[in-house]
Amino acid sequence: MTFSNETLFFAAFAVFVIFVMLLDLGAFNKKKEHIVSFKEAGLWSAVWVGLAVGFFFFLRQYGYLIHDISDPSHLKTVMDTYYKNIRLPEDFAAGVQKFQNNMALEYITGYLVEYSLSVDNIFVFILIFNSFGVRQKHYKKVLVWGILGSIVLRFVFIFLGAALIQQFDWILYLFGAFLVYTGINILFSGDEEEEIDTKNHPAVKITSKVFNVYEKFVADKFFIRHKHRGNKLFITPLFVVIVVIAFTDVIFAVDSIPAIFSITKDPYIVFFSNVFAIMGLRSMFFFLVNIIDMFAYLKYGLGVLLSFIGIKMLAHHWLEEWGFTNVHSLIVIIAILGISIIASLLFPPKKEAEAKH
């Protein structure tokens, strides 16, 4: 049986990510569960950001490996499929390099969008842990496995979305309108607090129908076999929280994945940018959990960001005619995030300012 180069590259990438994830989880040093310190979270955040940036440079040099581009005809096929608006020089080597540069730019722009939108997940993850009464020393394990589950679900979501976009171009306009609506909704409801009904949450209801659920936490275990209940296998509340984390992340993906499709139509680049962003989310959670309140205007910045991307999707034909490229998109995205972060630090809300006195 022979596999395509895309499949082999994808498999190697998956093995690499799983290895780093297990290293992050401490699977190789038998380290007991502990409360992740600010220093440890900062270190692992730097590791994941470093890997993501390193992958950008890898794509600039070896991006052709993803689609196994070895001749001009194959390059043309890939360009016609995913990069229709890019004009390549006649020289094959120069064409491949321009293709790789564009692919790397789309990847890093998509990564930045996904990573910034992941900040919104942190607010909800804190709410989930508090609502279910999860002990702080279990946060790390739950987040890693919950996020791993969400990667599998996002994989299906991304490649299904890519297939639909290839068949129906008008779906981009639906995505664009939805993102504009979501962005405006965030702007007008950014300060509203949400509550989680742990008994009636959809993920909890579905899980309870499929599995036997034990009533209490059992240390850090996900499963328990109860001798006094017919030796049946039960899942613990900690496993239920993992399901809720994965379910919640997929809900957030309804916003973020269409946003990245406004930047690139290549499903592999969408997936790679998603994986690096959400794998770094676990470390970012512990890094920002104690200082997230300092960035009071960041949620509004995310609202503006989604609105901008939605408008870009709705008006992409006109923007292309005016010469609006991914470089311009990257500049606008960085500006939106930068302004919201700087404004949060320089002009904190009155409540925060009063709390300091």
mmCIF file of C-alpha atoms in Angstrom:
data_model
loop_
_atom_site.group_PDB
_atom_site.id
_atom_site.type_symbol
_atom_site.label_atom_id
_atom_site.label_comp_id
_atom_site.label_asym_id
_atom_site.label_seq_id
_atom_site.Cartn_x
_atom_site.Cartn_y
_atom_site.Cartn_z
ATOM 1 C CA MET A 1 0.000 0.000 0.000
ATOM 2 C CA THR A 2 1.399 3.396 -0.960
ATOM 3 C CA PHE A 3 0.598 6.661 0.760
ATOM 4 C CA SER A 4 0.643 10.143 -0.685
ATOM 5 C CA ASN A 5 3.319 12.573 0.424
ATOM 6 C CA GLU A 6 0.602 14.701 2.043
ATOM 7 C CA THR A 7 -0.520 11.729 4.159
ATOM 8 C CA LEU A 8 3.037 10.859 5.218
ATOM 9 C CA PHE A 9 3.833 14.471 6.114
ATOM 10 C CA PHE A 10 0.578 14.769 8.037
ATOM 11 C CA ALA A 11 1.320 11.537 9.948
ATOM 12 C CA ALA A 12 4.840 12.711 10.838
ATOM 13 C CA PHE A 13 3.436 16.035 12.016
ATOM 14 C CA ALA A 14 0.849 14.257 14.197
ATOM 15 C CA VAL A 15 3.524 12.021 15.780
ATOM 16 C CA PHE A 16 5.681 15.079 16.513
ATOM 17 C CA VAL A 17 2.803 16.985 18.145
ATOM 18 C CA ILE A 18 1.787 13.962 20.252
ATOM 19 C CA PHE A 19 5.403 13.496 21.400
ATOM 20 C CA VAL A 20 5.739 17.138 22.498
ATOM 21 C CA MET A 21 2.305 16.964 24.148
ATOM 22 C CA LEU A 22 3.343 13.896 26.179
ATOM 23 C CA LEU A 23 6.603 15.631 27.086
ATOM 24 C CA ASP A 24 4.579 18.637 28.216
ATOM 25 C CA LEU A 25 2.260 16.391 30.228
ATOM 26 C CA GLY A 26 5.268 14.813 31.994
ATOM 27 C CA ALA A 27 4.567 11.308 30.692
ATOM 28 C CA PHE A 28 8.273 10.453 30.491
ATOM 29 C CA ASN A 29 9.408 11.529 33.960
ATOM 30 C CA LYS A 30 6.576 10.080 36.109
ATOM 31 C CA LYS A 31 6.143 13.503 37.675
ATOM 32 C CA LYS A 32 3.168 13.709 40.002
ATOM 33 C CA GLU A 33 0.359 16.090 39.281
ATOM 34 C CA HIS A 34 1.017 19.547 40.586
ATOM 35 C CA ILE A 35 -0.215 23.108 40.339
ATOM 36 C CA VAL A 36 1.481 24.650 37.317
ATOM 37 C CA SER A 37 3.583 27.633 38.318
ATOM 38 C CA PHE A 38 3.715 30.922 36.438
ATOM 39 C CA LYS A 39 7.347 30.181 35.525
ATOM 40 C CA GLU A 40 6.576 26.701 34.140
ATOM 41 C CA ALA A 41 3.601 28.041 32.168
ATOM 42 C CA GLY A 42 5.720 30.839 30.729
ATOM 43 C CA LEU A 43 8.440 28.372 29.713
ATOM 44 C CA TRP A 44 6.026 26.029 27.915
ATOM 45 C CA SER A 45 4.223 28.968 26.306
ATOM 46 C CA ALA A 46 7.588 30.060 24.911
ATOM 47 C CA VAL A 47 8.267 26.503 23.699
ATOM 48 C CA TRP A 48 4.975 26.278 21.785
ATOM 49 C CA VAL A 49 5.341 29.764 20.312
ATOM 50 C CA GLY A 50 8.927 28.887 19.334
ATOM 51 C CA LEU A 51 7.764 25.689 17.616
ATOM 52 C CA ALA A 52 5.049 27.619 15.768
ATOM 53 C CA VAL A 53 7.516 30.256 14.557
ATOM 54 C CA GLY A 54 10.006 27.528 13.653
ATOM 55 C CA PHE A 55 7.342 25.857 11.505
ATOM 56 C CA PHE A 56 6.920 29.180 9.663
ATOM 57 C CA PHE A 57 10.578 29.087 8.610
ATOM 58 C CA PHE A 58 10.248 25.395 7.753
ATOM 59 C CA LEU A 59 7.412 26.211 5.340
ATOM 60 C CA ARG A 60 9.497 28.942 3.687
ATOM 61 C CA GLN A 61 12.239 26.426 2.919
ATOM 62 C CA TYR A 62 10.476 23.062 2.614
ATOM 63 C CA GLY A 63 6.797 23.872 2.132
ATOM 64 C CA TYR A 64 6.796 22.004 -1.176
ATOM 65 C CA LEU A 65 7.010 18.735 0.794
ATOM 66 C CA ILE A 66 3.453 19.110 2.091
ATOM 67 C CA HIS A 67 1.925 18.796 -1.368
ATOM 68 C CA ASP A 68 4.901 16.889 -2.862
ATOM 69 C CA ILE A 69 5.546 19.515 -5.543
ATOM 70 C CA SER A 70 8.205 18.067 -7.869
ATOM 71 C CA ASP A 71 7.324 19.491 -11.284
ATOM 72 C CA PRO A 72 5.574 22.523 -12.859
ATOM 73 C CA SER A 73 2.345 20.657 -13.570
ATOM 74 C CA HIS A 74 1.921 19.605 -9.942
ATOM 75 C CA LEU A 75 2.675 23.143 -8.791
ATOM 76 C CA LYS A 76 0.002 24.470 -11.153
ATOM 77 C CA THR A 77 -2.531 21.948 -9.832
ATOM 78 C CA VAL A 78 -1.922 22.999 -6.218
ATOM 79 C CA MET A 79 -2.049 26.683 -7.121
ATOM 80 C CA ASP A 80 -5.318 26.249 -9.032
ATOM 81 C CA THR A 81 -6.810 24.388 -6.075
ATOM 82 C CA TYR A 82 -5.751 26.539 -3.124
ATOM 83 C CA TYR A 83 -3.930 29.648 -4.378
ATOM 84 C CA LYS A 84 -5.851 30.859 -7.422
ATOM 85 C CA ASN A 85 -5.025 34.536 -6.941
ATOM 86 C CA ILE A 86 -1.234 34.145 -6.790
ATOM 87 C CA ARG A 87 0.712 34.730 -10.015
ATOM 88 C CA LEU A 88 3.922 32.752 -10.272
ATOM 89 C CA PRO A 89 7.028 33.499 -12.366
ATOM 90 C CA GLU A 90 7.752 31.187 -15.292
ATOM 91 C CA ASP A 91 10.908 29.821 -13.696
ATOM 92 C CA PHE A 92 9.938 26.686 -11.727
ATOM 93 C CA ALA A 93 12.387 27.185 -8.828
ATOM 94 C CA ALA A 94 11.340 30.826 -8.401
ATOM 95 C CA GLY A 95 7.695 29.769 -8.595
ATOM 96 C CA VAL A 96 8.148 27.175 -5.851
ATOM 97 C CA GLN A 97 9.863 29.729 -3.621
ATOM 98 C CA LYS A 98 7.072 32.272 -4.110
ATOM 99 C CA PHE A 99 4.527 29.550 -3.382
ATOM 100 C CA GLN A 100 6.353 28.617 -0.171
ATOM 101 C CA ASN A 101 6.678 32.238 0.940
ATOM 102 C CA ASN A 102 2.956 32.772 0.437
ATOM 103 C CA MET A 103 2.100 29.518 2.222
ATOM 104 C CA ALA A 104 4.279 30.488 5.215
ATOM 105 C CA LEU A 105 2.697 33.958 5.375
ATOM 106 C CA GLU A 106 -0.811 32.492 5.347
ATOM 107 C CA TYR A 107 0.195 30.022 8.054
ATOM 108 C CA ILE A 108 1.642 32.616 10.452
ATOM 109 C CA THR A 109 -1.309 34.972 9.886
ATOM 110 C CA GLY A 110 -3.770 32.147 10.559
ATOM 111 C CA TYR A 111 -1.783 31.114 13.632
ATOM 112 C CA LEU A 112 -1.879 34.642 15.036
ATOM 113 C CA VAL A 113 -5.651 34.863 14.476
ATOM 114 C CA GLU A 114 -6.279 31.467 16.062
ATOM 115 C CA TYR A 115 -3.943 32.083 19.001
ATOM 116 C CA SER A 116 -5.528 35.443 19.780
ATOM 117 C CA LEU A 117 -9.058 34.029 19.531
ATOM 118 C CA SER A 118 -7.986 31.244 21.905
ATOM 119 C CA VAL A 119 -7.734 33.838 24.678
ATOM 120 C CA ASP A 120 -11.531 33.836 24.779
ATOM 121 C CA ASN A 121 -11.391 30.107 25.570
ATOM 122 C CA ILE A 122 -9.465 30.849 28.752
ATOM 123 C CA PHE A 123 -12.363 32.790 30.280
ATOM 124 C CA VAL A 124 -14.681 29.846 29.634
ATOM 125 C CA PHE A 125 -12.202 27.188 30.828
ATOM 126 C CA ILE A 126 -11.885 29.012 34.155
ATOM 127 C CA LEU A 127 -15.680 29.033 34.391
ATOM 128 C CA ILE A 128 -15.854 25.298 33.599
ATOM 129 C CA PHE A 129 -13.288 24.346 36.255
ATOM 130 C CA ASN A 130 -14.994 26.471 38.893
ATOM 131 C CA SER A 131 -18.479 25.188 38.002
ATOM 132 C CA PHE A 132 -17.467 21.504 38.167
ATOM 133 C CA GLY A 133 -15.257 21.964 41.234
ATOM 134 C CA VAL A 134 -12.073 20.643 39.608
ATOM 135 C CA ARG A 135 -9.006 20.822 41.857
ATOM 136 C CA GLN A 136 -6.273 23.108 40.584
ATOM 137 C CA LYS A 137 -3.641 20.348 40.457
ATOM 138 C CA HIS A 138 -5.800 18.471 37.903
ATOM 139 C CA TYR A 139 -6.106 21.419 35.507
ATOM 140 C CA LYS A 140 -3.061 20.477 33.431
ATOM 141 C CA LYS A 141 -4.080 16.870 32.777
ATOM 142 C CA VAL A 142 -7.673 17.793 31.942
ATOM 143 C CA LEU A 143 -6.667 20.564 29.550
ATOM 144 C CA VAL A 144 -4.127 18.457 27.654
ATOM 145 C CA TRP A 145 -6.528 15.586 27.024
ATOM 146 C CA GLY A 146 -9.473 17.889 26.409
ATOM 147 C CA ILE A 147 -7.520 19.865 23.830
ATOM 148 C CA LEU A 148 -6.239 16.649 22.209
ATOM 149 C CA GLY A 149 -9.856 15.557 21.768
ATOM 150 C CA SER A 150 -10.721 18.918 20.240
ATOM 151 C CA ILE A 151 -7.878 18.524 17.696
ATOM 152 C CA VAL A 152 -9.511 15.347 16.376
ATOM 153 C CA LEU A 153 -12.881 17.095 16.104
ATOM 154 C CA ARG A 154 -11.311 20.152 14.451
ATOM 155 C CA PHE A 155 -9.597 17.889 11.918
ATOM 156 C CA VAL A 156 -13.009 16.718 10.701
ATOM 157 C CA PHE A 157 -14.391 20.259 10.799
ATOM 158 C CA ILE A 158 -11.492 21.755 8.804
ATOM 159 C CA PHE A 159 -11.348 19.229 5.972
ATOM 160 C CA LEU A 160 -15.133 19.104 5.677
ATOM 161 C CA GLY A 161 -15.164 22.915 5.481
ATOM 162 C CA ALA A 162 -12.402 22.888 2.861
ATOM 163 C CA ALA A 163 -14.335 20.402 0.739
ATOM 164 C CA LEU A 164 -17.490 22.529 0.933
ATOM 165 C CA ILE A 165 -15.601 25.707 -0.001
ATOM 166 C CA GLN A 166 -14.083 23.962 -3.027
ATOM 167 C CA GLN A 167 -17.560 22.980 -4.185
ATOM 168 C CA PHE A 168 -19.540 26.051 -3.131
ATOM 169 C CA ASP A 169 -17.737 29.419 -3.182
ATOM 170 C CA TRP A 170 -20.793 31.189 -1.760
ATOM 171 C CA ILE A 171 -20.188 29.517 1.623
ATOM 172 C CA LEU A 172 -17.430 32.087 2.192
ATOM 173 C CA TYR A 173 -20.082 34.812 2.206
ATOM 174 C CA LEU A 174 -22.057 32.908 4.849
ATOM 175 C CA PHE A 175 -18.890 32.576 6.931
ATOM 176 C CA GLY A 176 -18.207 36.285 6.491
ATOM 177 C CA ALA A 177 -21.705 37.359 7.538
ATOM 178 C CA PHE A 178 -21.555 35.031 10.560
ATOM 179 C CA LEU A 179 -18.187 36.455 11.676
ATOM 180 C CA VAL A 180 -19.435 40.042 11.365
ATOM 181 C CA TYR A 181 -22.491 39.128 13.453
ATOM 182 C CA THR A 182 -20.314 37.364 16.054
ATOM 183 C CA GLY A 183 -17.859 40.264 16.231
ATOM 184 C CA ILE A 184 -20.619 42.840 16.728
ATOM 185 C CA ASN A 185 -22.248 40.603 19.345
ATOM 186 C CA ILE A 186 -18.963 40.471 21.292
ATOM 187 C CA LEU A 187 -18.656 44.264 21.148
ATOM 188 C CA PHE A 188 -22.089 44.728 22.704
ATOM 189 C CA SER A 189 -21.934 41.906 25.243
ATOM 190 C CA GLY A 190 -18.229 41.661 26.092
ATOM 191 C CA ASP A 191 -18.695 42.299 29.808
ATOM 192 C CA GLU A 192 -21.614 39.941 30.360
ATOM 193 C CA GLU A 193 -20.856 37.008 32.647
ATOM 194 C CA GLU A 194 -22.056 33.555 31.612
ATOM 195 C CA GLU A 195 -22.991 30.687 33.885
ATOM 196 C CA ILE A 196 -22.655 26.960 33.316
ATOM 197 C CA ASP A 197 -25.445 24.604 34.359
ATOM 198 C CA THR A 198 -23.373 21.487 35.046
ATOM 199 C CA LYS A 199 -26.378 19.152 35.072
ATOM 200 C CA ASN A 200 -28.061 20.420 31.906
ATOM 201 C CA HIS A 201 -24.992 21.143 29.803
ATOM 202 C CA PRO A 202 -25.443 19.403 26.373
ATOM 203 C CA ALA A 203 -22.080 17.604 26.605
ATOM 204 C CA VAL A 204 -22.921 16.325 30.092
ATOM 205 C CA LYS A 205 -26.339 15.056 28.986
ATOM 206 C CA ILE A 206 -24.912 13.206 25.965
ATOM 207 C CA THR A 207 -22.056 11.709 27.993
ATOM 208 C CA SER A 208 -24.451 10.564 30.726
ATOM 209 C CA LYS A 209 -26.602 8.733 28.164
ATOM 210 C CA VAL A 210 -23.618 6.901 26.635
ATOM 211 C CA PHE A 211 -21.609 6.096 29.808
ATOM 212 C CA ASN A 212 -22.187 5.233 33.451
ATOM 213 C CA VAL A 213 -21.123 8.338 35.380
ATOM 214 C CA TYR A 214 -19.722 8.064 38.913
ATOM 215 C CA GLU A 215 -20.975 10.753 41.280
ATOM 216 C CA LYS A 216 -17.660 11.812 42.842
ATOM 217 C CA PHE A 217 -14.117 12.662 41.769
ATOM 218 C CA VAL A 218 -11.645 9.801 42.288
ATOM 219 C CA ALA A 219 -8.223 11.469 42.547
ATOM 220 C CA ASP A 220 -6.993 12.059 38.977
ATOM 221 C CA LYS A 221 -8.692 8.988 37.481
ATOM 222 C CA PHE A 222 -10.940 9.153 34.410
ATOM 223 C CA PHE A 223 -12.401 5.646 34.833
ATOM 224 C CA ILE A 224 -13.298 3.482 37.818
ATOM 225 C CA ARG A 225 -14.653 -0.067 38.103
ATOM 226 C CA HIS A 226 -17.146 -0.337 40.999
ATOM 227 C CA LYS A 227 -17.202 -3.751 42.670
ATOM 228 C CA HIS A 228 -20.433 -3.079 44.562
ATOM 229 C CA ARG A 229 -22.319 -2.087 41.389
ATOM 230 C CA GLY A 230 -21.938 -5.249 39.381
ATOM 231 C CA ASN A 231 -18.273 -4.550 38.625
ATOM 232 C CA LYS A 232 -19.419 -1.980 36.055
ATOM 233 C CA LEU A 233 -17.027 0.522 34.516
ATOM 234 C CA PHE A 234 -17.842 4.162 35.330
ATOM 235 C CA ILE A 235 -16.417 7.401 34.046
ATOM 236 C CA THR A 236 -15.551 9.997 36.675
ATOM 237 C CA PRO A 237 -16.577 13.680 36.710
ATOM 238 C CA LEU A 238 -13.002 14.488 35.641
ATOM 239 C CA PHE A 239 -13.606 12.663 32.347
ATOM 240 C CA VAL A 240 -16.893 14.535 31.935
ATOM 241 C CA VAL A 241 -14.984 17.814 32.271
ATOM 242 C CA ILE A 242 -12.635 16.692 29.452
ATOM 243 C CA VAL A 243 -15.675 16.125 27.221
ATOM 244 C CA VAL A 244 -17.034 19.576 28.133
ATOM 245 C CA ILE A 245 -13.626 21.174 27.366
ATOM 246 C CA ALA A 246 -13.464 19.489 23.929
ATOM 247 C CA PHE A 247 -17.103 20.341 23.204
ATOM 248 C CA THR A 248 -16.535 23.979 24.186
ATOM 249 C CA ASP A 249 -13.415 24.275 22.034
ATOM 250 C CA VAL A 250 -15.297 22.994 18.995
ATOM 251 C CA ILE A 251 -18.002 25.599 19.620
ATOM 252 C CA PHE A 252 -15.280 28.249 19.574
ATOM 253 C CA ALA A 253 -13.939 26.700 16.364
ATOM 254 C CA VAL A 254 -17.188 27.725 14.660
ATOM 255 C CA ASP A 255 -15.786 31.264 14.837
ATOM 256 C CA SER A 256 -12.072 30.730 14.432
ATOM 257 C CA ILE A 257 -11.891 28.178 11.617
ATOM 258 C CA PRO A 258 -14.011 30.240 9.175
ATOM 259 C CA ALA A 259 -11.794 33.194 10.139
ATOM 260 C CA ILE A 260 -8.680 31.325 9.010
ATOM 261 C CA PHE A 261 -10.382 30.216 5.798
ATOM 262 C CA SER A 262 -10.564 33.917 4.967
ATOM 263 C CA ILE A 263 -6.753 33.873 4.977
ATOM 264 C CA THR A 264 -6.036 30.565 3.246
ATOM 265 C CA LYS A 265 -8.025 27.903 1.401
ATOM 266 C CA ASP A 266 -5.344 25.258 1.988
ATOM 267 C CA PRO A 267 -6.826 22.876 4.627
ATOM 268 C CA TYR A 268 -3.360 21.678 5.665
ATOM 269 C CA ILE A 269 -2.266 25.222 6.524
ATOM 270 C CA VAL A 270 -5.557 25.791 8.365
ATOM 271 C CA PHE A 271 -4.966 22.610 10.365
ATOM 272 C CA PHE A 272 -1.302 23.319 11.154
ATOM 273 C CA SER A 273 -2.064 26.849 12.368
ATOM 274 C CA ASN A 274 -4.949 25.495 14.468
ATOM 275 C CA VAL A 275 -2.867 22.745 16.068
ATOM 276 C CA PHE A 276 0.007 24.993 17.099
ATOM 277 C CA ALA A 277 -2.391 27.590 18.471
ATOM 278 C CA ILE A 278 -4.577 25.286 20.558
ATOM 279 C CA MET A 279 -1.657 23.152 21.781
ATOM 280 C CA GLY A 280 -0.142 26.360 23.094
ATOM 281 C CA LEU A 281 -3.482 27.215 24.663
ATOM 282 C CA ARG A 282 -2.882 24.889 27.637
ATOM 283 C CA SER A 283 0.326 26.681 28.626
ATOM 284 C CA MET A 284 -1.178 30.075 27.862
ATOM 285 C CA PHE A 285 -4.067 29.244 30.218
ATOM 286 C CA PHE A 286 -1.722 28.889 33.193
ATOM 287 C CA PHE A 287 0.358 31.862 32.064
ATOM 288 C CA LEU A 288 -2.617 34.224 31.800
ATOM 289 C CA VAL A 289 -5.056 32.814 34.371
ATOM 290 C CA ASN A 290 -3.807 35.132 37.126
ATOM 291 C CA ILE A 291 -3.331 38.231 34.965
ATOM 292 C CA ILE A 292 -6.184 37.894 32.458
ATOM 293 C CA ASP A 293 -8.096 40.701 34.204
ATOM 294 C CA MET A 294 -5.332 43.110 33.195
ATOM 295 C CA PHE A 295 -6.471 42.832 29.567
ATOM 296 C CA ALA A 296 -9.991 44.170 30.012
ATOM 297 C CA TYR A 297 -10.333 45.457 26.443
ATOM 298 C CA LEU A 298 -8.918 42.390 24.717
ATOM 299 C CA LYS A 299 -12.374 40.827 24.258
ATOM 300 C CA TYR A 300 -13.479 43.974 22.457
ATOM 301 C CA GLY A 301 -10.360 43.738 20.320
ATOM 302 C CA LEU A 302 -11.354 40.177 19.405
ATOM 303 C CA GLY A 303 -14.809 41.464 18.458
ATOM 304 C CA VAL A 304 -13.256 44.033 16.120
ATOM 305 C CA LEU A 305 -10.907 41.344 14.774
ATOM 306 C CA LEU A 306 -13.761 38.973 13.895
ATOM 307 C CA SER A 307 -15.737 41.817 12.312
ATOM 308 C CA PHE A 308 -12.714 42.819 10.204
ATOM 309 C CA ILE A 309 -12.167 39.243 9.013
ATOM 310 C CA GLY A 310 -15.877 38.854 8.237
ATOM 311 C CA ILE A 311 -15.900 42.064 6.175
ATOM 312 C CA LYS A 312 -12.735 40.860 4.419
ATOM 313 C CA MET A 313 -14.525 37.639 3.436
ATOM 314 C CA LEU A 314 -17.598 39.500 2.203
ATOM 315 C CA ALA A 315 -15.569 41.979 0.152
ATOM 316 C CA HIS A 316 -12.621 39.788 -0.880
ATOM 317 C CA HIS A 317 -13.158 40.335 -4.631
ATOM 318 C CA TRP A 318 -12.999 44.114 -4.300
ATOM 319 C CA LEU A 319 -10.091 43.977 -1.849
ATOM 320 C CA GLU A 320 -8.081 41.802 -4.248
ATOM 321 C CA GLU A 321 -8.691 44.275 -7.064
ATOM 322 C CA TRP A 322 -7.444 47.095 -4.824
ATOM 323 C CA GLY A 323 -4.275 45.139 -4.034
ATOM 324 C CA PHE A 324 -5.149 44.212 -0.428
ATOM 325 C CA THR A 325 -2.883 41.221 0.354
ATOM 326 C CA ASN A 326 -2.265 38.890 3.279
ATOM 327 C CA VAL A 327 0.581 41.160 4.368
ATOM 328 C CA HIS A 328 -1.937 43.975 4.818
ATOM 329 C CA SER A 329 -4.241 41.601 6.717
ATOM 330 C CA LEU A 330 -1.412 40.634 9.045
ATOM 331 C CA ILE A 331 -0.619 44.306 9.736
ATOM 332 C CA VAL A 332 -4.278 45.098 10.518
ATOM 333 C CA ILE A 333 -4.608 42.044 12.805
ATOM 334 C CA ILE A 334 -1.447 42.934 14.762
ATOM 335 C CA ALA A 335 -2.644 46.561 15.039
ATOM 336 C CA ILE A 336 -6.072 45.533 16.406
ATOM 337 C CA LEU A 337 -4.567 43.199 19.012
ATOM 338 C CA GLY A 338 -1.794 45.628 19.913
ATOM 339 C CA ILE A 339 -4.179 48.559 20.447
ATOM 340 C CA SER A 340 -6.553 46.502 22.627
ATOM 341 C CA ILE A 341 -3.673 45.216 24.807
ATOM 342 C CA ILE A 342 -1.991 48.631 25.159
ATOM 343 C CA ALA A 343 -5.341 50.301 25.942
ATOM 344 C CA SER A 344 -6.002 47.682 28.640
ATOM 345 C CA LEU A 345 -2.674 48.402 30.325
ATOM 346 C CA LEU A 346 -2.772 52.194 29.991
ATOM 347 C CA PHE A 347 -6.466 52.781 30.680
ATOM 348 C CA PRO A 348 -7.721 50.043 33.045
ATOM 349 C CA PRO A 349 -11.444 50.161 33.929
ATOM 350 C CA LYS A 350 -12.362 52.131 37.046
ATOM 351 C CA LYS A 351 -13.001 48.985 39.104
ATOM 352 C CA GLU A 352 -9.473 47.765 38.519
ATOM 353 C CA ALA A 353 -8.028 51.179 39.122
ATOM 354 C CA GLU A 354 -9.933 51.566 42.421
ATOM 355 C CA ALA A 355 -8.883 48.115 43.575
ATOM 356 C CA LYS A 356 -5.268 49.193 43.472
ATOM 357 C CA HIS A 357 -5.820 51.990 46.022
#
